[in-house]
Amino acid sequence: MTLYIFIALFNGVCIVMSRTLNGKLAQQRNAFYSALINHLIGFLFLTVIVLVLNQYQFNLTEIPLIAFVGGIIGAFFVVINSYVLPLLGVMLTSVFVICGQMISSLVIDTVNGIQNQNAYLQLIGVALIIVGVMTNFTRQTR
């Protein structure tokens, strides 16, 4: 279990590094260019991995169309992050992204009928995070 925790923490580091690099590229060009480069390089990297491992055999016609929506959402995510990160900074962007993830996860679980006894506590936690960040942010801008 400890290994998985470290992998998840490393994933968080990779996300912040990726956001920072994409934000810098977006400042030099624009957010859409940054997202295009991000996904093009990612596609090439994963293609090489798949070819090297030679384990993956799939038929594109067997993949449901809804599965491709994840790629669109991922591209949209990179564009938004690339645009917002230079304006808000890495910390604020990350906190708001995490708050958005917590809220949408709670909504999805509720819609899917997953009972959560801590839903109100989670909403209060998200609200406190947002209020804390906004309080800190408004103090810095004065």
Coordinates of C-alpha atoms in Angstrom, one line a residue:
M1 CA 0.0 0.0 0.0
T2 CA 2.9 2.4 0.8
L3 CA 4.2 2.0 -2.8
Y4 CA 0.8 3.1 -4.2
I5 CA 0.8 6.1 -1.9
F6 CA 4.3 7.1 -3.2
I7 CA 3.2 6.6 -6.8
A8 CA 0.2 8.8 -6.2
L9 CA 2.4 11.5 -4.6
F10 CA 4.8 11.2 -7.6
N11 CA 1.8 11.6 -9.9
G12 CA 0.9 14.9 -8.1
V13 CA 4.5 16.1 -8.6
C14 CA 4.3 15.2 -12.3
I15 CA 0.9 17.1 -12.7
V16 CA 2.3 20.3 -11.1
M17 CA 5.5 20.1 -13.3
S18 CA 3.4 19.5 -16.4
R19 CA 1.0 22.4 -15.5
T20 CA 4.0 24.7 -14.9
L21 CA 5.7 23.8 -18.2
N22 CA 2.4 24.1 -20.2
G23 CA 1.7 27.5 -18.5
K24 CA 5.1 28.8 -19.6
L25 CA 4.5 27.6 -23.1
A26 CA 1.1 29.1 -23.1
Q27 CA 2.6 32.5 -22.1
Q28 CA 5.0 32.3 -25.1
R29 CA 2.5 31.1 -27.6
N30 CA -1.1 30.5 -26.4
A31 CA -3.1 27.9 -24.4
F32 CA -4.3 25.9 -27.4
Y33 CA -0.8 25.6 -28.8
S34 CA 0.4 24.4 -25.4
A35 CA -2.4 21.8 -25.2
L36 CA -1.6 20.6 -28.8
I37 CA 2.1 20.1 -28.0
N38 CA 1.2 18.4 -24.7
H39 CA -1.1 15.9 -26.3
L40 CA 1.1 15.4 -29.4
I41 CA 4.2 14.5 -27.3
G42 CA 2.0 12.4 -25.0
F43 CA 0.6 10.5 -28.0
L44 CA 4.1 9.8 -29.4
F45 CA 5.4 8.7 -26.0
L46 CA 2.5 6.3 -25.4
T47 CA 2.8 5.0 -29.0
V48 CA 6.4 4.1 -28.4
I49 CA 5.5 2.4 -25.0
V50 CA 2.7 0.4 -26.6
L51 CA 5.0 -0.7 -29.5
V52 CA 7.8 -1.7 -27.1
L53 CA 5.6 -3.6 -24.7
N54 CA 3.8 -5.3 -27.6
Q55 CA 1.0 -6.4 -25.3
Y56 CA -1.8 -4.2 -26.4
Q57 CA -4.0 -5.5 -29.2
F58 CA -7.3 -3.7 -29.7
N59 CA -9.8 -3.0 -32.4
L60 CA -10.9 0.6 -32.7
T61 CA -14.4 -0.5 -33.7
E62 CA -14.8 -2.3 -30.3
I63 CA -14.2 0.9 -28.3
P64 CA -17.5 2.7 -27.4
L65 CA -17.7 6.3 -28.7
I66 CA -18.2 7.6 -25.2
A67 CA -14.6 6.4 -24.3
F68 CA -13.2 9.1 -26.7
V69 CA -14.8 11.9 -24.7
G70 CA -12.1 11.5 -22.1
G71 CA -9.5 12.7 -24.6
I72 CA -11.6 15.8 -25.4
I73 CA -12.0 16.5 -21.7
G74 CA -8.3 16.0 -21.1
A75 CA -7.4 18.4 -23.9
F76 CA -9.9 21.0 -22.5
F77 CA -8.3 20.5 -19.1
V78 CA -4.8 21.2 -20.4
V79 CA -6.0 24.3 -22.3
I80 CA -7.7 25.7 -19.2
N81 CA -4.7 25.0 -17.0
S82 CA -2.3 26.5 -19.5
Y83 CA -4.4 29.7 -19.7
V84 CA -5.2 30.1 -16.0
L85 CA -1.9 29.0 -14.4
P86 CA 0.1 32.1 -15.4
L87 CA -2.7 34.3 -14.1
L88 CA -3.3 32.6 -10.7
G89 CA 0.0 30.8 -10.1
V90 CA 0.6 27.1 -9.5
M91 CA -0.7 27.0 -5.9
L92 CA -4.1 28.7 -6.5
T93 CA -4.7 26.8 -9.7
S94 CA -3.9 23.5 -8.0
V95 CA -6.2 24.2 -5.0
F96 CA -9.1 25.2 -7.2
V97 CA -8.6 22.2 -9.5
I98 CA -8.7 19.9 -6.4
C99 CA -11.8 21.7 -5.1
G100 CA -13.5 21.2 -8.5
Q101 CA -12.5 17.5 -8.4
M102 CA -13.9 17.1 -4.9
I103 CA -17.2 18.8 -5.8
S104 CA -17.7 16.9 -9.1
S105 CA -16.7 13.6 -7.5
L106 CA -19.3 14.2 -4.9
V107 CA -22.0 15.1 -7.5
I108 CA -21.1 12.0 -9.6
D109 CA -21.3 9.7 -6.6
T110 CA -24.6 11.2 -5.6
V111 CA -26.1 10.9 -9.1
N112 CA -24.9 7.3 -9.3
G113 CA -26.6 6.5 -6.0
I114 CA -23.5 5.9 -3.9
Q115 CA -24.4 6.8 -0.4
N116 CA -21.9 8.9 1.4
Q117 CA -22.5 9.8 5.1
N118 CA -19.8 12.4 4.9
A119 CA -21.1 14.4 1.9
Y120 CA -22.0 17.5 4.0
L121 CA -18.6 17.4 5.7
Q122 CA -16.9 17.2 2.3
L123 CA -18.9 20.2 1.0
I124 CA -18.0 22.1 4.2
G125 CA -14.3 21.2 3.7
V126 CA -14.4 22.4 0.1
A127 CA -16.1 25.6 1.1
L128 CA -13.4 26.2 3.9
I129 CA -10.6 25.6 1.4
I130 CA -12.1 28.1 -1.1
V131 CA -12.8 30.7 1.7
G132 CA -9.2 30.2 3.0
V133 CA -7.7 30.7 -0.4
M134 CA -9.8 33.6 -1.3
T135 CA -9.0 35.3 2.1
N136 CA -5.3 34.8 1.5
F137 CA -5.6 36.0 -2.1
T138 CA -7.5 39.2 -1.3
R139 CA -5.0 40.0 1.4
Q140 CA -2.1 39.7 -1.1
T141 CA -3.8 41.9 -3.7
R142 CA -4.4 44.8 -1.2

